[in-house]
Coordinates of C-alpha atoms and ligand atoms in Angstrom, one line a residue:
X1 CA 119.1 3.8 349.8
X2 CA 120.9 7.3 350.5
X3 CA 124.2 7.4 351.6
X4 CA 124.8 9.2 354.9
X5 CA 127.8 11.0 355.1
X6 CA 127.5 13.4 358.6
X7 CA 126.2 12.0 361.2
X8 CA 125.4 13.7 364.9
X9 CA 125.6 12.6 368.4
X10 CA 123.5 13.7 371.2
X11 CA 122.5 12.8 374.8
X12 CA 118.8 13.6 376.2
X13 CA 117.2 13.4 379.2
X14 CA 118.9 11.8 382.2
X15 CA 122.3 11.1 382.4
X16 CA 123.5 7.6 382.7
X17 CA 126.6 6.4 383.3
X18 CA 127.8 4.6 380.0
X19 CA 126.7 7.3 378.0
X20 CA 130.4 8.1 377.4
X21 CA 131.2 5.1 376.2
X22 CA 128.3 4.9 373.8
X23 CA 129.7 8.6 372.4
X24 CA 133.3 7.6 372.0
X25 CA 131.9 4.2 369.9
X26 CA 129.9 6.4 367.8
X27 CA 132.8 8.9 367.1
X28 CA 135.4 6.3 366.2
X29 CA 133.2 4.1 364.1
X30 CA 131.6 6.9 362.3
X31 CA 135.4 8.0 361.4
X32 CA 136.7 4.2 360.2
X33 CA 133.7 4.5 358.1
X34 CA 135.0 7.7 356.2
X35 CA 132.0 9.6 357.7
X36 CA 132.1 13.5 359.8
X37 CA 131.1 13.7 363.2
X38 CA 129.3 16.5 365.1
X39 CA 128.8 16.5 368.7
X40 CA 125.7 18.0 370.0
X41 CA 125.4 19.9 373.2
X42 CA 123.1 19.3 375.7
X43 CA 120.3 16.9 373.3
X44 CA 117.9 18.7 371.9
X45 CA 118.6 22.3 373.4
X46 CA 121.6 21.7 371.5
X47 CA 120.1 21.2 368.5
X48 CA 117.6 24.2 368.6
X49 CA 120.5 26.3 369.3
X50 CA 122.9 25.1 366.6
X51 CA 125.2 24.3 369.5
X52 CA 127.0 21.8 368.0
X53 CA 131.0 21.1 367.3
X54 CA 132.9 18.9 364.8
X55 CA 134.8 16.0 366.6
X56 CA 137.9 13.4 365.6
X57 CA 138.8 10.4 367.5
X58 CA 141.0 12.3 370.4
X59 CA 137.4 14.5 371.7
X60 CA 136.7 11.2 373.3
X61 CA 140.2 9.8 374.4
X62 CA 140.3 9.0 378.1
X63 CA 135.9 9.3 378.5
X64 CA 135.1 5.4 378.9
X65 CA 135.7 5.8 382.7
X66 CA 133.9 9.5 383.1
X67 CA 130.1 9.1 384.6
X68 CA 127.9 11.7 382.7
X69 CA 128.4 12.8 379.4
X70 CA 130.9 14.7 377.6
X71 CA 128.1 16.1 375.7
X72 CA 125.9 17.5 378.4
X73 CA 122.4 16.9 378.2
X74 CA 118.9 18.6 379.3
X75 CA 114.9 18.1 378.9
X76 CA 113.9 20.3 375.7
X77 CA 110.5 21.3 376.0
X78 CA 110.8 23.8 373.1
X79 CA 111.7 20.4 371.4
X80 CA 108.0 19.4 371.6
X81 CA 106.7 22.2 369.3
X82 CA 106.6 22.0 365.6
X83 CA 108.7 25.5 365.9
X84 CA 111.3 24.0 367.8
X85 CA 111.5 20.7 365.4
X86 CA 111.9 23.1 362.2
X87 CA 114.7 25.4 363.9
X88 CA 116.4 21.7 364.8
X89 CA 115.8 20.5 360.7
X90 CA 117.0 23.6 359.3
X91 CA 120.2 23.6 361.6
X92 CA 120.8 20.3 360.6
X93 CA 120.5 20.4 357.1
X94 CA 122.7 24.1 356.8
X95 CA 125.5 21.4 358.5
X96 CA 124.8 19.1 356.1
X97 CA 123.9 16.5 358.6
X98 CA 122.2 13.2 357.5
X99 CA 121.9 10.9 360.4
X100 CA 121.6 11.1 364.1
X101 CA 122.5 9.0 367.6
X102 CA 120.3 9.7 369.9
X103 CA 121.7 8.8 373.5
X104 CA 118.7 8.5 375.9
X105 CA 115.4 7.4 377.6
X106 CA 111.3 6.9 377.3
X107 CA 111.1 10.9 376.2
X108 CA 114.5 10.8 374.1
X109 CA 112.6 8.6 372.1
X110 CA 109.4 10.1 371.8
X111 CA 110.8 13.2 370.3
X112 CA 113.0 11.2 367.7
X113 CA 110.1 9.5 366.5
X114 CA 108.5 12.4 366.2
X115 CA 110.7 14.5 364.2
X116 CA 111.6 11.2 362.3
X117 CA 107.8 11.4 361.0
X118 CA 108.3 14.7 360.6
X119 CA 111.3 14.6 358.4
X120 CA 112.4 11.0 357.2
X121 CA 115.1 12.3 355.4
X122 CA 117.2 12.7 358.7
X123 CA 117.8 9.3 359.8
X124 CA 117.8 7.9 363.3
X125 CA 118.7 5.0 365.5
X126 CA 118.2 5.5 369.3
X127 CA 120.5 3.9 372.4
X128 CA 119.0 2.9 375.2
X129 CA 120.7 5.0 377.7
X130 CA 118.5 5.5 381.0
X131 CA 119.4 4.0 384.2
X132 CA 115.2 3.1 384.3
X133 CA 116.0 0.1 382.5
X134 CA 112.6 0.6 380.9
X135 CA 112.7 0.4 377.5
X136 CA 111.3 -2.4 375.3
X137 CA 113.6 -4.3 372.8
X138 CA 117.0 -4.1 375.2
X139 CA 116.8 -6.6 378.2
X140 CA 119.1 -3.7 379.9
X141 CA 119.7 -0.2 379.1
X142 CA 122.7 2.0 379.8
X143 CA 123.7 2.9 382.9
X144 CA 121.2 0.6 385.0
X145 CA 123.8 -1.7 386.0
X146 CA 126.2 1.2 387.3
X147 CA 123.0 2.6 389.1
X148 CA 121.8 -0.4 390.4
X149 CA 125.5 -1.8 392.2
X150 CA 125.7 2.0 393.6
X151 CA 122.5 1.6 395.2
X152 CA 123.5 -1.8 396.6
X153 CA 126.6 -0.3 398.3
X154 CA 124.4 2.0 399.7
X155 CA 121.9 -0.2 400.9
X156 CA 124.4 -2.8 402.3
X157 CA 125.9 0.0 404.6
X158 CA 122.5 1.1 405.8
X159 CA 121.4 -2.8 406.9
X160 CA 125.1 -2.5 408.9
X161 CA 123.7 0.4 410.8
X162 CA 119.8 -0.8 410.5
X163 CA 121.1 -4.4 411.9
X164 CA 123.3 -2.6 415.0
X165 CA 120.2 -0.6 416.0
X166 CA 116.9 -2.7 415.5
X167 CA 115.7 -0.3 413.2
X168 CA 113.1 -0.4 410.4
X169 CA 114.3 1.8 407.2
X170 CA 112.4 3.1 404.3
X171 CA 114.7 3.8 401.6
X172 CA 113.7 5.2 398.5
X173 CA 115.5 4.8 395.1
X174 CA 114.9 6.2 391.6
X175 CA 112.4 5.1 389.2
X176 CA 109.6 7.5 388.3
X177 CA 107.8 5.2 386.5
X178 CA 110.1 1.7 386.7
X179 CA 110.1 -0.6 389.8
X180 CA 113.7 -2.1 387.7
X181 CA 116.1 -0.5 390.1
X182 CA 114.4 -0.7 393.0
X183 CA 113.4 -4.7 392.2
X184 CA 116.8 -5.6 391.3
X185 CA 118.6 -4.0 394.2
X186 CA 116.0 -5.8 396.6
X187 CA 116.7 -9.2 395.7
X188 CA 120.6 -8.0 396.3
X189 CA 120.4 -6.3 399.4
X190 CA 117.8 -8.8 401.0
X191 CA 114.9 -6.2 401.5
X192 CA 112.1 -7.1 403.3
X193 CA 109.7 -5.6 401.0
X194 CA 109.5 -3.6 398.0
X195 CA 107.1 -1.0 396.7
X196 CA 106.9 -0.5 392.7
X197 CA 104.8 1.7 390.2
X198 CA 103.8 -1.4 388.5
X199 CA 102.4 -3.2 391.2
X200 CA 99.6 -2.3 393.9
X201 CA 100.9 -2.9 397.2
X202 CA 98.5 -3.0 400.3
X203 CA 99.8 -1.0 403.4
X204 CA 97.9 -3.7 405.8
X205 CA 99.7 -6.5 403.6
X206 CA 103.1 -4.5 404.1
X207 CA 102.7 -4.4 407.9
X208 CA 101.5 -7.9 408.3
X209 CA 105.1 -9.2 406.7
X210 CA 107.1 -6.3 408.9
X211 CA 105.4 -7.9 412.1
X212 CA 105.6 -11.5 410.9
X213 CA 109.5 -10.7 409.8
X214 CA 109.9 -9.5 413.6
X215 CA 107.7 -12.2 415.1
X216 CA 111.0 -14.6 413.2
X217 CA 113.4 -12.6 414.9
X218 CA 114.9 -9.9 412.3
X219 CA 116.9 -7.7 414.3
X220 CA 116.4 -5.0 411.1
X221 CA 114.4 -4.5 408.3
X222 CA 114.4 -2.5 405.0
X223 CA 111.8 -1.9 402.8
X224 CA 113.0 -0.3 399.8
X225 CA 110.3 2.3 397.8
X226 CA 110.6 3.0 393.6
X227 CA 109.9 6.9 393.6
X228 CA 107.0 6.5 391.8
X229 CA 105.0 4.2 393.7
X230 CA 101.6 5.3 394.0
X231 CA 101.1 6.0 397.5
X232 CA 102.6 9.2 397.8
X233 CA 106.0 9.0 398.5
X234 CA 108.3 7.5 401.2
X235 CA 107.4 9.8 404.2
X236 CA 103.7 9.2 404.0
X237 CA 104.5 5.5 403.4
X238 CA 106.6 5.4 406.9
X239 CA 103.6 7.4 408.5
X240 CA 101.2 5.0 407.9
X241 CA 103.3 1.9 409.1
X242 CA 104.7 3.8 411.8
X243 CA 101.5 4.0 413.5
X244 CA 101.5 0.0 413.8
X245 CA 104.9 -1.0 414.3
X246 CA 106.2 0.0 417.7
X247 CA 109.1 -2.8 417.7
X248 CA 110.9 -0.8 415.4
X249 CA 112.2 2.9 415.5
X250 CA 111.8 3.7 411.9
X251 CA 114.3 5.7 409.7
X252 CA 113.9 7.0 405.8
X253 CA 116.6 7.7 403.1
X254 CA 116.3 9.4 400.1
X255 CA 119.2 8.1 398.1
X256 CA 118.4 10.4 395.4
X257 CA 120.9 11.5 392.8
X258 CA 123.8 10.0 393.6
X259 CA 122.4 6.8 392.0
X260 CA 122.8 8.2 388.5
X261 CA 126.8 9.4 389.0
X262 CA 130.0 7.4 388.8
X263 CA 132.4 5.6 386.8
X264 CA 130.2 3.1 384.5
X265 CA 130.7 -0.6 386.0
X266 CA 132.6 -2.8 382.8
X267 CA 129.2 -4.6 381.8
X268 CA 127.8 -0.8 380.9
X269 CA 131.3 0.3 379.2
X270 CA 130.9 -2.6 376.9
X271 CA 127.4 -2.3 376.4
X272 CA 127.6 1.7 375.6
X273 CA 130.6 0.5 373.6
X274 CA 128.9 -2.3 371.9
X275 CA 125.8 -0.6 371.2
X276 CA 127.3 2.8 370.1
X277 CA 129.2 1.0 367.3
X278 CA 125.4 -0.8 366.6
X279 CA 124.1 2.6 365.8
X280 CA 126.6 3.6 363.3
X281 CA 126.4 0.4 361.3
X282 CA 122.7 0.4 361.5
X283 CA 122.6 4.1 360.1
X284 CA 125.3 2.9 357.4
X285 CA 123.0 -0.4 356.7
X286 CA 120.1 2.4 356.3
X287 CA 118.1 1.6 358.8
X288 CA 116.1 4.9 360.6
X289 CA 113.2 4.7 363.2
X290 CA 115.0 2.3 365.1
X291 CA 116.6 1.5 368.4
X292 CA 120.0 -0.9 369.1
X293 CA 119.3 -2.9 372.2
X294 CA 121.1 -6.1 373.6
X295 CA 118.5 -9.4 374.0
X296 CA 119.9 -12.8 374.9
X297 CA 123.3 -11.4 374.0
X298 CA 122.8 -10.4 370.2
X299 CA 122.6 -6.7 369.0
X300 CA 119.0 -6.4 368.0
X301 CA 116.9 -4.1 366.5
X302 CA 113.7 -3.0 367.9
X303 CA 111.3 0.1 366.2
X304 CA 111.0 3.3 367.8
X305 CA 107.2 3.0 368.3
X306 CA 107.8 -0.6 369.8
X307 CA 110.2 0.0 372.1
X308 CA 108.0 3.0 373.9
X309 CA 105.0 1.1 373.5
X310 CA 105.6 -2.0 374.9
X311 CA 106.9 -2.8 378.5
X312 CA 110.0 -5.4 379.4
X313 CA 109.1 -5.4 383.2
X314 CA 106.2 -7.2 382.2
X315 CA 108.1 -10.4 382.4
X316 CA 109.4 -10.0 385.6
X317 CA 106.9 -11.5 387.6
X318 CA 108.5 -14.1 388.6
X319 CA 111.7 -12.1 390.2
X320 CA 108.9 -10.4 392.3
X321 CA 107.4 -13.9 393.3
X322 CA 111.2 -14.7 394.2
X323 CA 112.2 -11.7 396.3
X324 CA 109.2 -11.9 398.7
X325 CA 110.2 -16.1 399.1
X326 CA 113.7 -15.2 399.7
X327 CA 113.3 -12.3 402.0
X328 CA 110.9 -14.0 404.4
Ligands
F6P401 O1 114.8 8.8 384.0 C1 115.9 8.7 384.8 C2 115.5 9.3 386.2 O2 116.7 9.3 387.0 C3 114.3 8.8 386.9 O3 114.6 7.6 387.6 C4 114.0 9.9 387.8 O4 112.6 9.8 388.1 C5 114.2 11.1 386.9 O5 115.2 10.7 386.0 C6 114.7 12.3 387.7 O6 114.9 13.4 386.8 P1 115.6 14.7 387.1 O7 117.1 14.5 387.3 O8 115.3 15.6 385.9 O9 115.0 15.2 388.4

């Protein structure tokens, strides 16, 4: 087994809040292990252009509140070429880096694996850091807890003003491709219906339980919509039941990006925390190709391939069976 004495830090893709945490566990317990630290700037971009800076234990003092990351982050396409991948190697080797952290989502993952194939003699262990929640192998990811509560806030003001006004809102929330936020935040907010990417949801069927909900007197009703569901947005979704529901002046909000800001709630400090000082003793252990993911309240570890390939919201069948029985 080779003994890894520089390790880097980076975080891809979207921000999540938590991320900050997960840095400062990796800095400190890279340093009580004896090892050198190097921050890298904006992921992958970072990489490519050798922006990267030693750190010590006080360039993350005062970070675990901070929403973001200290790090910066960006979508590397260049990243994706074989080019890009052997500019990243070479920097990393003329630093004498041997490991890496990899802070991020679905697409931080895909490029790790990648360039792990590519060269094995760099290793990596990914976090889970997407406020998605859609990774395999980590019953949450970073940043989904802070994401989710801010949309609840958001969505418990709007039924104040929905519930004064009779009105019918459409509110959409993020999730390109993961109905996590938008599930969880309807069976909190008590939302009369809500639209995923996973699942098919008829239109007709939708304004059938809008007239039955005002037929059993609901004075306001919110139907919350994952970005990514598959008709075509929130707009054309309000359209289409706007032309059958008179009862109701309907409304839409966007809630956008303000879901992925703020301080990270305690349950993501101590997961970024917990899972950050995962990484390190995995890369130490010398594991490589792996992600650090919380299940059933143990530090596991799941592979790379595994956690893109497979699908936790699977399982959650039963949570959608429970929000449309609880909402009615
Ligand atoms: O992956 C996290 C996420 O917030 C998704 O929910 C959303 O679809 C996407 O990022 C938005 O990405 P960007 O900030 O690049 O527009």
């Amino acid at each position: 087994m080779q003994k890894i004495s520089k390790l880097a830090v980076l975080t891809s893709g979207g921000d999540a809040p938590g991320m900050n945490p997960c840095i400062r566990a990796v800095v400190r317990t890279a340093i009580y292990n004896g090892l050198n630290v190097v921050g890298v700037k904006q992921g992958y971009k970072g990489l490519i252009e050798n922006d990267m800076y030693d750190m010590n234990k006080r360039s993350v003092s005062n970070i675990l509140n901070l929403g973001g990351t200290i790090l910066k982050t960006a979508r590397c396409l260049e990243f994706r070429t074989d080019e890009g991948m052997e500019t990243a190697y070479q920097n990393l080797k003329a630093q004498g880096i041997d490991a890496l952290v990899v802070i991020g989502g679905d697409g931080t993952f895909t490029g790790a694996l990648r360039f792990s194939k590519k060269y094995p003699d760099i290793q990596i262990i990914g976090v889970p850091g997407t406020i998605d929640n859609d990774l395999y192998g980590s019953t949450y990811t970073l940043g989904f807890d802070t994401a989710t509560n801010t949309v609840i806030e958001a969505i418990d003001k709007i039924r104040d003003t929905a519930d004064a006004h009779d009105r019918l809102f459409f509110i959409e929330v993020m999730g390109r491709d993961s109905g996590a936020i938008a599930l969880r935040a309807g069976i909190s907010c008590g939302a009369e219906a809500i639209l995923l990417p996973e699942v098919e949801t008829a239109i007709d069927d939708l304004i059938a339980s809008i007239k039955t909900g005002h037929l059993n007197k609901k004075s306001s009703s919110i139907v919350i919509v994952a970005e990514g569901d598959k008709h075509g947005g929130v707009y054309d979704i309000a359209k289409m039941v706007e032309k059958e529901v008179e009862h109701y002046d309907i409304k839409v909000t966007i809630l956008g990006h303000l879901q992925r800001g703020g301080s990270p709630s305690s349950f993501d400090r101590i997961l970024g925390s917990r899972l950050g000082f995962a990484a390190v003793n995995a890369l130490i252990a010398g594991e490589t190709q792996h992600m650090v993911g919380l299940r059933a309240n143990e530090i596991v570890l799941t592979s790379l391939e595994e956690a893109l390939t497979s699908h936790e919201f699977k399982l959650e069948d039963d949570l959608m069976q429970m929000a449309h029985i609880l909402s009615i």
